[in-house]
């Protein structure tokens, strides 16, 4: 009997882990809106933001308040199209040397010159996070000319 | 926590999987590792960003921003996606085509010889029968400078017809007339450098963010680097441009003339005017052209009290005062405007009134202080305005109706005096009107799509049905092709070489990166082959290539107020754009035009710091221009104002951006923006089909309920060929510039039954 005890504990732990996995999956379904996948029919074409404000509100809001958002550098410019039909390959995490470089090459060169190494930009400049984007372009101080 | 971790892990796994998928796609498109990078200018808007075209073998495989041009390596999403989707679009036209059995027969592929002979025969016979005034050229602010210069010469000196106009008439003509009447010569005195030095931006009638994204980026960076910088956006729509604004000032569409005069009034009342500048550098004129005095001007603007402006425009009186003070008290103010000011029945006046503000405050001729008109197309400034490729112009600021100017051009071109007709040709709207009436019988269209872009389309498309139409075009889905009798496949953008001149007087060369696709040919070749067949003396066109034409145009500019003699082809190959005036090869180009020590055309020993050498008295003109309502304001029967414009993802008639899935899917079709208050009153929900009914036509659009539009205003983009919104518009034009009022017409709005 004593030999079976560890097995029982392992089985119990497995059951608990499985139960927890099921619980998470049921309570927090992976897709939280009507669109289970990217709508691709021509009549469903729309600006990414329209859907993503509902589906991934935090990411959508972060983008909107970032510099890319203010300047309307839209999702597809870096992430490509979900069905891969555009010229930019679809990637949840766009490659620095493939995508970022297209606009930021001069800045990237400067960084390499300064620090002497090829860095991953997003380790210091997370693409969507507000803190790095410093609530972009917002006025902070009153002007000398205001009254 | 469990959820975020779970999502994080799943996300990371997906990212890894997808980046792995992404790599082969990138390799397949060949964008990894081009053999060489060829320098050029973006094909889209008037910002004129420098690009580098990645070439592998004889294919264009990649594009990136030119770090040495003003855009410092950046491109907007349109420019960044230009290659390969647009260059290798499936519907590129690669063979000449003609309709053998009239307009209703299909376009059939033929040889170049047959197409050229077919077109030339019609033009030749028309000229023989009805005279040179029965043929016309309709060009484009997207054509290369060499093409526009050549077409202008062929028509005015070769065929002896001044019927040379083009789509810049639909977008920049009011800005041209504005600069001409206020300063004596066209083109801005400032440059994009002024954006980096300005402490106040007055943006009116421009959605810079969507129409000129890279300039918007520069303005935003200026604001970011110095948050004290003030940005005022005056626009009836709260566009994305207003997101960085300190003040967004919505006003009743078409009442901006009252605002501008009201600002002038406040500036005098608050004693913020620059009397020394006014005395030294300006003169006053009444609308009739007779001279006026400062006192008369002050009395004139005194009528526009903030309260009166509020009554006319709906802008709170306090805001009128605030804007005027921000503008005048700032150390350096830049005004930026675009089609909201130009495409108006009083567009020239509105331009003059903006210049007035800069002249009474002296906000001009210093870094960061300038009235800078934004241009819609990549080569409207350099290609069309400077080469004089419009019905009333000759190259380098000369006028058709000035005999001395005609003689200068006749001598330079080596044709007998009296060759160029003394009467100006037909401006765009008149041209198409004359085609409807049958007076103009043959039209050569280059690089533009009038069946999509003319105002009051129902009135003017019969012109294209009636006249013989020869057209150069790259893409099969251009609406105008429906009416073309001959189609010449044009080499596209980087398949030929030529110069573009952008908003800031910057000339930059796009070098040939790849050979023309299929049987397409550079348009200068097409124009010369066509003209020779029509009967133009080949001696008028002694050019082997575009560089020869540039050389002639460069020499012609020497000694003129448009002097760019120093911008040689070799320099253009080496440098990423040079700003004229640039009279010698060692001159670096000019940032502050009309300013002593900066502008080489102002004598070094000139007694004054600023010299407006374009005008006969050397002074700029402050015009007494009253407020006037738009041609068709909203009324009881048609209670809404309809306006049109751009979205960032599409450009003009979408023959290019429509080929880029990334862009097209964001805005695949036109819609109508309606304010939530109006929508509620009309019982309209998001996505409902809404009818816009004007005095011309009615059309249905899906509704977008958004507070971008102020109540009483609806907006439609004009890119969608399935919804030609210009069918709804009238054809009223500005009396001076002849530019149509695309920005304002009255309409009924109701939900489709």
mmCIF file of C-alpha atoms in Angstrom, chain B residues 224-503:
data_model
loop_
_atom_site.group_PDB
_atom_site.id
_atom_site.type_symbol
_atom_site.label_atom_id
_atom_site.label_comp_id
_atom_site.label_asym_id
_atom_site.label_seq_id
_atom_site.Cartn_x
_atom_site.Cartn_y
_atom_site.Cartn_z
ATOM 1 C CA UNK B 224 7.094 66.798 -28.381
ATOM 2 C CA UNK B 225 10.516 68.421 -28.229
ATOM 3 C CA UNK B 226 9.030 71.642 -26.926
ATOM 4 C CA UNK B 227 5.587 71.323 -25.371
ATOM 5 C CA UNK B 228 5.336 75.131 -25.228
ATOM 6 C CA UNK B 229 4.709 75.070 -28.940
ATOM 7 C CA UNK B 230 1.063 75.830 -29.607
ATOM 8 C CA UNK B 231 -0.961 74.082 -32.263
ATOM 9 C CA UNK B 232 -4.275 75.486 -33.449
ATOM 10 C CA UNK B 233 -6.349 73.343 -35.789
ATOM 11 C CA UNK B 234 -9.259 75.183 -37.368
ATOM 12 C CA UNK B 235 -11.438 72.680 -39.162
ATOM 13 C CA UNK B 236 -15.138 71.836 -39.133
ATOM 14 C CA UNK B 237 -14.052 68.206 -38.721
ATOM 15 C CA UNK B 238 -12.214 67.048 -35.612
ATOM 16 C CA UNK B 239 -9.734 65.008 -37.619
ATOM 17 C CA UNK B 240 -6.783 63.046 -36.338
ATOM 18 C CA UNK B 241 -4.725 66.219 -36.905
ATOM 19 C CA UNK B 242 -6.591 67.783 -33.994
ATOM 20 C CA UNK B 243 -5.227 65.109 -31.664
ATOM 21 C CA UNK B 244 -2.027 67.040 -31.121
ATOM 22 C CA UNK B 245 -3.733 70.433 -31.077
ATOM 23 C CA UNK B 246 -3.911 72.753 -28.100
ATOM 24 C CA UNK B 247 -7.024 74.207 -29.654
ATOM 25 C CA UNK B 248 -9.348 72.599 -32.117
ATOM 26 C CA UNK B 249 -11.652 75.235 -33.526
ATOM 27 C CA UNK B 250 -14.635 73.873 -35.405
ATOM 28 C CA UNK B 251 -16.577 76.402 -37.434
ATOM 29 C CA UNK B 252 -19.527 76.497 -39.762
ATOM 30 C CA UNK B 253 -18.153 75.318 -43.131
ATOM 31 C CA UNK B 254 -17.292 78.194 -45.432
ATOM 32 C CA UNK B 255 -17.020 80.886 -42.771
ATOM 33 C CA UNK B 256 -13.237 80.880 -42.388
ATOM 34 C CA UNK B 257 -12.887 84.172 -44.259
ATOM 35 C CA UNK B 258 -14.733 85.851 -41.401
ATOM 36 C CA UNK B 259 -12.433 84.144 -38.897
ATOM 37 C CA UNK B 260 -9.297 85.291 -40.740
ATOM 38 C CA UNK B 261 -10.502 88.886 -40.967
ATOM 39 C CA UNK B 262 -11.606 88.679 -37.340
ATOM 40 C CA UNK B 263 -8.119 87.561 -36.323
ATOM 41 C CA UNK B 264 -6.659 90.558 -38.179
ATOM 42 C CA UNK B 265 -9.050 92.813 -36.292
ATOM 43 C CA UNK B 266 -8.002 91.409 -32.921
ATOM 44 C CA UNK B 267 -4.333 91.753 -33.871
ATOM 45 C CA UNK B 268 -4.787 95.502 -34.458
ATOM 46 C CA UNK B 269 -7.046 95.970 -31.454
ATOM 47 C CA UNK B 270 -4.511 94.304 -29.175
ATOM 48 C CA UNK B 271 -1.676 96.228 -30.848
ATOM 49 C CA UNK B 272 0.057 93.034 -31.891
ATOM 50 C CA UNK B 273 0.631 94.273 -35.428
ATOM 51 C CA UNK B 274 4.144 94.901 -36.670
ATOM 52 C CA UNK B 275 3.929 98.476 -37.874
ATOM 53 C CA UNK B 276 7.528 98.694 -39.000
ATOM 54 C CA UNK B 277 7.132 95.576 -41.151
ATOM 55 C CA UNK B 278 3.850 96.838 -42.586
ATOM 56 C CA UNK B 279 5.350 100.234 -43.480
ATOM 57 C CA UNK B 280 8.455 98.838 -45.058
ATOM 58 C CA UNK B 281 7.330 95.724 -46.876
ATOM 59 C CA UNK B 282 3.648 95.904 -47.680
ATOM 60 C CA UNK B 283 1.077 97.774 -49.708
ATOM 61 C CA UNK B 284 -2.706 97.606 -49.369
ATOM 62 C CA UNK B 285 -5.197 96.925 -52.102
ATOM 63 C CA UNK B 286 -8.941 96.858 -52.295
ATOM 64 C CA UNK B 287 -10.725 94.000 -53.992
ATOM 65 C CA UNK B 288 -11.003 96.105 -57.131
ATOM 66 C CA UNK B 289 -7.226 96.374 -57.307
ATOM 67 C CA UNK B 290 -6.986 100.061 -56.397
ATOM 68 C CA UNK B 291 -4.573 101.068 -53.660
ATOM 69 C CA UNK B 292 -5.760 101.406 -50.090
ATOM 70 C CA UNK B 293 -4.176 102.647 -46.873
ATOM 71 C CA UNK B 294 -3.407 101.016 -43.550
ATOM 72 C CA UNK B 295 -6.211 103.062 -41.992
ATOM 73 C CA UNK B 296 -8.675 101.835 -44.591
ATOM 74 C CA UNK B 297 -7.593 98.273 -43.936
ATOM 75 C CA UNK B 298 -7.950 98.694 -40.182
ATOM 76 C CA UNK B 299 -11.427 100.157 -40.675
ATOM 77 C CA UNK B 300 -12.264 97.283 -43.018
ATOM 78 C CA UNK B 301 -11.286 94.543 -40.576
ATOM 79 C CA UNK B 302 -12.771 96.470 -37.634
ATOM 80 C CA UNK B 303 -16.160 95.299 -38.854
ATOM 81 C CA UNK B 304 -15.143 91.733 -38.060
ATOM 82 C CA UNK B 305 -15.449 91.958 -34.307
ATOM 83 C CA UNK B 306 -15.080 88.685 -32.396
ATOM 84 C CA UNK B 307 -18.810 88.849 -31.739
ATOM 85 C CA UNK B 308 -19.593 89.217 -35.420
ATOM 86 C CA UNK B 309 -17.245 86.344 -36.247
ATOM 87 C CA UNK B 310 -19.048 84.261 -33.633
ATOM 88 C CA UNK B 311 -22.352 85.107 -35.254
ATOM 89 C CA UNK B 312 -21.132 84.113 -38.725
ATOM 90 C CA UNK B 313 -18.939 81.123 -37.923
ATOM 91 C CA UNK B 314 -20.129 79.782 -34.604
ATOM 92 C CA UNK B 315 -16.636 80.158 -33.084
ATOM 93 C CA UNK B 316 -16.956 81.629 -29.564
ATOM 94 C CA UNK B 317 -15.768 85.252 -29.582
ATOM 95 C CA UNK B 318 -13.269 84.491 -26.823
ATOM 96 C CA UNK B 319 -11.691 81.797 -29.007
ATOM 97 C CA UNK B 320 -11.297 84.203 -31.924
ATOM 98 C CA UNK B 321 -9.345 86.507 -29.611
ATOM 99 C CA UNK B 322 -7.326 83.612 -28.235
ATOM 100 C CA UNK B 323 -6.327 82.255 -31.636
ATOM 101 C CA UNK B 324 -5.351 85.699 -32.897
ATOM 102 C CA UNK B 325 -3.250 86.340 -29.811
ATOM 103 C CA UNK B 326 -1.566 82.952 -29.924
ATOM 104 C CA UNK B 327 -0.699 83.551 -33.562
ATOM 105 C CA UNK B 328 0.545 87.113 -33.198
ATOM 106 C CA UNK B 329 2.269 86.787 -29.826
ATOM 107 C CA UNK B 330 4.209 83.678 -30.736
ATOM 108 C CA UNK B 331 7.822 84.175 -31.666
ATOM 109 C CA UNK B 332 7.376 82.327 -34.948
ATOM 110 C CA UNK B 333 4.093 81.219 -36.483
ATOM 111 C CA UNK B 334 3.625 78.835 -39.389
ATOM 112 C CA UNK B 335 0.314 78.622 -41.183
ATOM 113 C CA UNK B 336 -0.406 75.388 -42.972
ATOM 114 C CA UNK B 337 -3.388 74.885 -45.220
ATOM 115 C CA UNK B 338 -4.492 72.657 -48.009
ATOM 116 C CA UNK B 339 -7.697 71.797 -49.855
ATOM 117 C CA UNK B 340 -10.032 73.134 -47.177
ATOM 118 C CA UNK B 341 -8.864 76.592 -48.218
ATOM 119 C CA UNK B 342 -8.053 75.987 -51.884
ATOM 120 C CA UNK B 343 -11.080 74.016 -53.067
ATOM 121 C CA UNK B 344 -13.448 76.876 -52.424
ATOM 122 C CA UNK B 345 -15.395 79.383 -54.459
ATOM 123 C CA UNK B 346 -13.477 82.071 -52.540
ATOM 124 C CA UNK B 347 -10.255 80.068 -52.347
ATOM 125 C CA UNK B 348 -7.935 82.813 -53.560
ATOM 126 C CA UNK B 349 -9.394 85.274 -51.074
ATOM 127 C CA UNK B 350 -8.962 82.785 -48.256
ATOM 128 C CA UNK B 351 -5.323 82.355 -49.319
ATOM 129 C CA UNK B 352 -4.848 86.144 -49.364
ATOM 130 C CA UNK B 353 -6.347 86.466 -45.908
ATOM 131 C CA UNK B 354 -3.896 83.923 -44.472
ATOM 132 C CA UNK B 355 -1.008 85.826 -46.076
ATOM 133 C CA UNK B 356 -2.466 89.046 -44.613
ATOM 134 C CA UNK B 357 -2.093 87.664 -41.087
ATOM 135 C CA UNK B 358 1.590 86.955 -41.673
ATOM 136 C CA UNK B 359 2.177 90.346 -43.272
ATOM 137 C CA UNK B 360 0.516 92.464 -40.577
ATOM 138 C CA UNK B 361 2.429 90.648 -37.836
ATOM 139 C CA UNK B 362 5.732 90.240 -39.667
ATOM 140 C CA UNK B 363 5.463 86.467 -39.185
ATOM 141 C CA UNK B 364 7.364 85.892 -42.399
ATOM 142 C CA UNK B 365 10.918 85.656 -43.638
ATOM 143 C CA UNK B 366 12.275 84.301 -40.362
ATOM 144 C CA UNK B 367 12.933 80.676 -39.434
ATOM 145 C CA UNK B 368 9.619 79.266 -38.264
ATOM 146 C CA UNK B 369 7.498 82.166 -39.497
ATOM 147 C CA UNK B 370 5.873 81.570 -42.845
ATOM 148 C CA UNK B 371 2.620 80.897 -44.673
ATOM 149 C CA UNK B 372 3.239 77.416 -46.119
ATOM 150 C CA UNK B 373 0.613 76.006 -48.456
ATOM 151 C CA UNK B 374 0.618 72.208 -48.515
ATOM 152 C CA UNK B 375 0.407 70.505 -51.874
ATOM 153 C CA UNK B 376 -1.662 67.450 -52.649
ATOM 154 C CA UNK B 377 0.316 65.885 -55.455
ATOM 155 C CA UNK B 378 4.005 65.033 -55.716
ATOM 156 C CA UNK B 379 4.777 67.333 -58.629
ATOM 157 C CA UNK B 380 2.082 69.980 -58.820
ATOM 158 C CA UNK B 381 4.582 72.612 -57.669
ATOM 159 C CA UNK B 382 7.709 71.734 -59.610
ATOM 160 C CA UNK B 383 6.105 70.028 -62.570
ATOM 161 C CA UNK B 384 3.043 72.082 -63.340
ATOM 162 C CA UNK B 385 3.178 75.421 -61.551
ATOM 163 C CA UNK B 386 6.841 76.109 -62.286
ATOM 164 C CA UNK B 387 6.829 74.857 -65.900
ATOM 165 C CA UNK B 388 3.662 76.865 -66.540
ATOM 166 C CA UNK B 389 1.738 73.819 -67.697
ATOM 167 C CA UNK B 390 -1.643 75.494 -67.195
ATOM 168 C CA UNK B 391 -3.923 77.350 -69.612
ATOM 169 C CA UNK B 392 -2.890 80.839 -68.498
ATOM 170 C CA UNK B 393 0.808 80.265 -67.803
ATOM 171 C CA UNK B 394 4.140 79.951 -69.554
ATOM 172 C CA UNK B 395 7.311 78.568 -67.918
ATOM 173 C CA UNK B 396 8.923 80.192 -64.878
ATOM 174 C CA UNK B 397 6.102 82.475 -63.825
ATOM 175 C CA UNK B 398 5.377 83.944 -67.247
ATOM 176 C CA UNK B 399 1.808 84.656 -68.342
ATOM 177 C CA UNK B 400 0.231 83.735 -71.670
ATOM 178 C CA UNK B 401 -1.499 87.098 -71.982
ATOM 179 C CA UNK B 402 1.728 89.082 -71.543
ATOM 180 C CA UNK B 403 3.225 89.749 -74.981
ATOM 181 C CA UNK B 404 6.730 90.232 -73.625
ATOM 182 C CA UNK B 405 6.526 86.866 -71.856
ATOM 183 C CA UNK B 406 5.257 85.178 -75.011
ATOM 184 C CA UNK B 407 8.062 86.695 -77.031
ATOM 185 C CA UNK B 408 10.660 85.559 -74.508
ATOM 186 C CA UNK B 409 9.386 82.006 -74.789
ATOM 187 C CA UNK B 410 9.123 82.118 -78.580
ATOM 188 C CA UNK B 411 12.722 83.316 -78.817
ATOM 189 C CA UNK B 412 13.949 80.678 -76.390
ATOM 190 C CA UNK B 413 12.072 77.875 -78.109
ATOM 191 C CA UNK B 414 13.186 79.085 -81.527
ATOM 192 C CA UNK B 415 9.759 79.603 -83.017
ATOM 193 C CA UNK B 416 8.645 82.766 -84.882
ATOM 194 C CA UNK B 417 7.185 85.537 -82.752
ATOM 195 C CA UNK B 418 3.423 85.321 -82.736
ATOM 196 C CA UNK B 419 3.462 81.518 -82.635
ATOM 197 C CA UNK B 420 2.029 81.325 -79.120
ATOM 198 C CA UNK B 421 -1.629 82.309 -79.123
ATOM 199 C CA UNK B 422 -2.211 85.561 -77.201
ATOM 200 C CA UNK B 423 -5.363 84.395 -75.490
ATOM 201 C CA UNK B 424 -5.190 82.074 -72.520
ATOM 202 C CA UNK B 425 -6.526 78.575 -73.008
ATOM 203 C CA UNK B 426 -9.457 76.879 -71.344
ATOM 204 C CA UNK B 427 -9.192 76.119 -67.650
ATOM 205 C CA UNK B 428 -10.332 72.650 -66.573
ATOM 206 C CA UNK B 429 -14.021 73.228 -65.939
ATOM 207 C CA UNK B 430 -14.344 75.410 -69.049
ATOM 208 C CA UNK B 431 -12.403 72.825 -71.033
ATOM 209 C CA UNK B 432 -14.804 70.039 -70.182
ATOM 210 C CA UNK B 433 -17.752 72.378 -70.694
ATOM 211 C CA UNK B 434 -16.427 73.115 -74.174
ATOM 212 C CA UNK B 435 -16.046 69.412 -74.794
ATOM 213 C CA UNK B 436 -19.685 68.878 -73.857
ATOM 214 C CA UNK B 437 -20.624 71.664 -76.256
ATOM 215 C CA UNK B 438 -18.486 70.099 -78.970
ATOM 216 C CA UNK B 439 -15.986 72.966 -79.288
ATOM 217 C CA UNK B 440 -13.061 70.865 -78.064
ATOM 218 C CA UNK B 441 -13.021 67.601 -79.912
ATOM 219 C CA UNK B 442 -9.843 65.771 -78.960
ATOM 220 C CA UNK B 443 -8.206 65.462 -75.571
ATOM 221 C CA UNK B 444 -4.859 64.007 -74.514
ATOM 222 C CA UNK B 445 -5.013 62.936 -70.877
ATOM 223 C CA UNK B 446 -1.806 62.227 -69.033
ATOM 224 C CA UNK B 447 -1.511 60.622 -65.610
ATOM 225 C CA UNK B 448 -4.877 61.594 -64.198
ATOM 226 C CA UNK B 449 -8.393 60.296 -63.871
ATOM 227 C CA UNK B 450 -10.917 63.067 -64.633
ATOM 228 C CA UNK B 451 -13.929 60.745 -64.964
ATOM 229 C CA UNK B 452 -13.495 60.181 -61.245
ATOM 230 C CA UNK B 453 -12.296 63.562 -60.032
ATOM 231 C CA UNK B 454 -14.133 66.294 -61.924
ATOM 232 C CA UNK B 455 -16.886 68.090 -60.029
ATOM 233 C CA UNK B 456 -20.514 67.648 -61.108
ATOM 234 C CA UNK B 457 -19.614 64.429 -62.884
ATOM 235 C CA UNK B 458 -23.033 63.912 -64.401
ATOM 236 C CA UNK B 459 -22.521 67.126 -66.323
ATOM 237 C CA UNK B 460 -18.962 66.497 -67.440
ATOM 238 C CA UNK B 461 -18.641 62.791 -68.179
ATOM 239 C CA UNK B 462 -20.627 63.326 -71.429
ATOM 240 C CA UNK B 463 -17.621 65.426 -72.473
ATOM 241 C CA UNK B 464 -15.484 62.303 -72.392
ATOM 242 C CA UNK B 465 -18.138 60.346 -74.261
ATOM 243 C CA UNK B 466 -18.257 62.978 -76.970
ATOM 244 C CA UNK B 467 -14.610 63.890 -77.531
ATOM 245 C CA UNK B 468 -11.817 61.699 -78.853
ATOM 246 C CA UNK B 469 -9.735 60.730 -75.820
ATOM 247 C CA UNK B 470 -6.104 59.608 -75.905
ATOM 248 C CA UNK B 471 -4.790 58.641 -72.506
ATOM 249 C CA UNK B 472 -1.596 57.515 -70.857
ATOM 250 C CA UNK B 473 -2.325 55.222 -67.943
ATOM 251 C CA UNK B 474 -0.702 52.520 -65.851
ATOM 252 C CA UNK B 475 -3.689 50.823 -64.250
ATOM 253 C CA UNK B 476 -6.670 49.184 -65.858
ATOM 254 C CA UNK B 477 -9.154 50.208 -63.172
ATOM 255 C CA UNK B 478 -8.926 53.964 -63.773
ATOM 256 C CA UNK B 479 -12.465 55.193 -64.311
ATOM 257 C CA UNK B 480 -11.474 57.390 -67.267
ATOM 258 C CA UNK B 481 -10.388 54.348 -69.290
ATOM 259 C CA UNK B 482 -14.079 53.704 -69.902
ATOM 260 C CA UNK B 483 -14.015 56.705 -72.206
ATOM 261 C CA UNK B 484 -10.549 56.389 -73.709
ATOM 262 C CA UNK B 485 -10.267 55.803 -77.452
ATOM 263 C CA UNK B 486 -6.533 55.182 -77.233
ATOM 264 C CA UNK B 487 -4.602 54.005 -74.199
ATOM 265 C CA UNK B 488 -0.828 54.360 -74.077
ATOM 266 C CA UNK B 489 0.766 52.166 -71.406
ATOM 267 C CA UNK B 490 2.994 54.491 -69.422
ATOM 268 C CA UNK B 491 6.183 53.440 -67.696
ATOM 269 C CA UNK B 492 5.383 53.738 -64.015
ATOM 270 C CA UNK B 493 7.300 55.912 -61.546
ATOM 271 C CA UNK B 494 10.633 54.095 -60.975
ATOM 272 C CA UNK B 495 10.578 52.605 -64.483
ATOM 273 C CA UNK B 496 11.688 55.913 -65.925
ATOM 274 C CA UNK B 497 13.624 58.895 -64.637
ATOM 275 C CA UNK B 498 12.399 62.352 -63.876
ATOM 276 C CA UNK B 499 12.177 65.184 -61.400
ATOM 277 C CA UNK B 500 9.482 65.924 -58.855
ATOM 278 C CA UNK B 501 9.213 69.283 -57.091
ATOM 279 C CA UNK B 502 7.402 69.208 -53.756
ATOM 280 C CA UNK B 503 5.724 71.730 -51.452
#
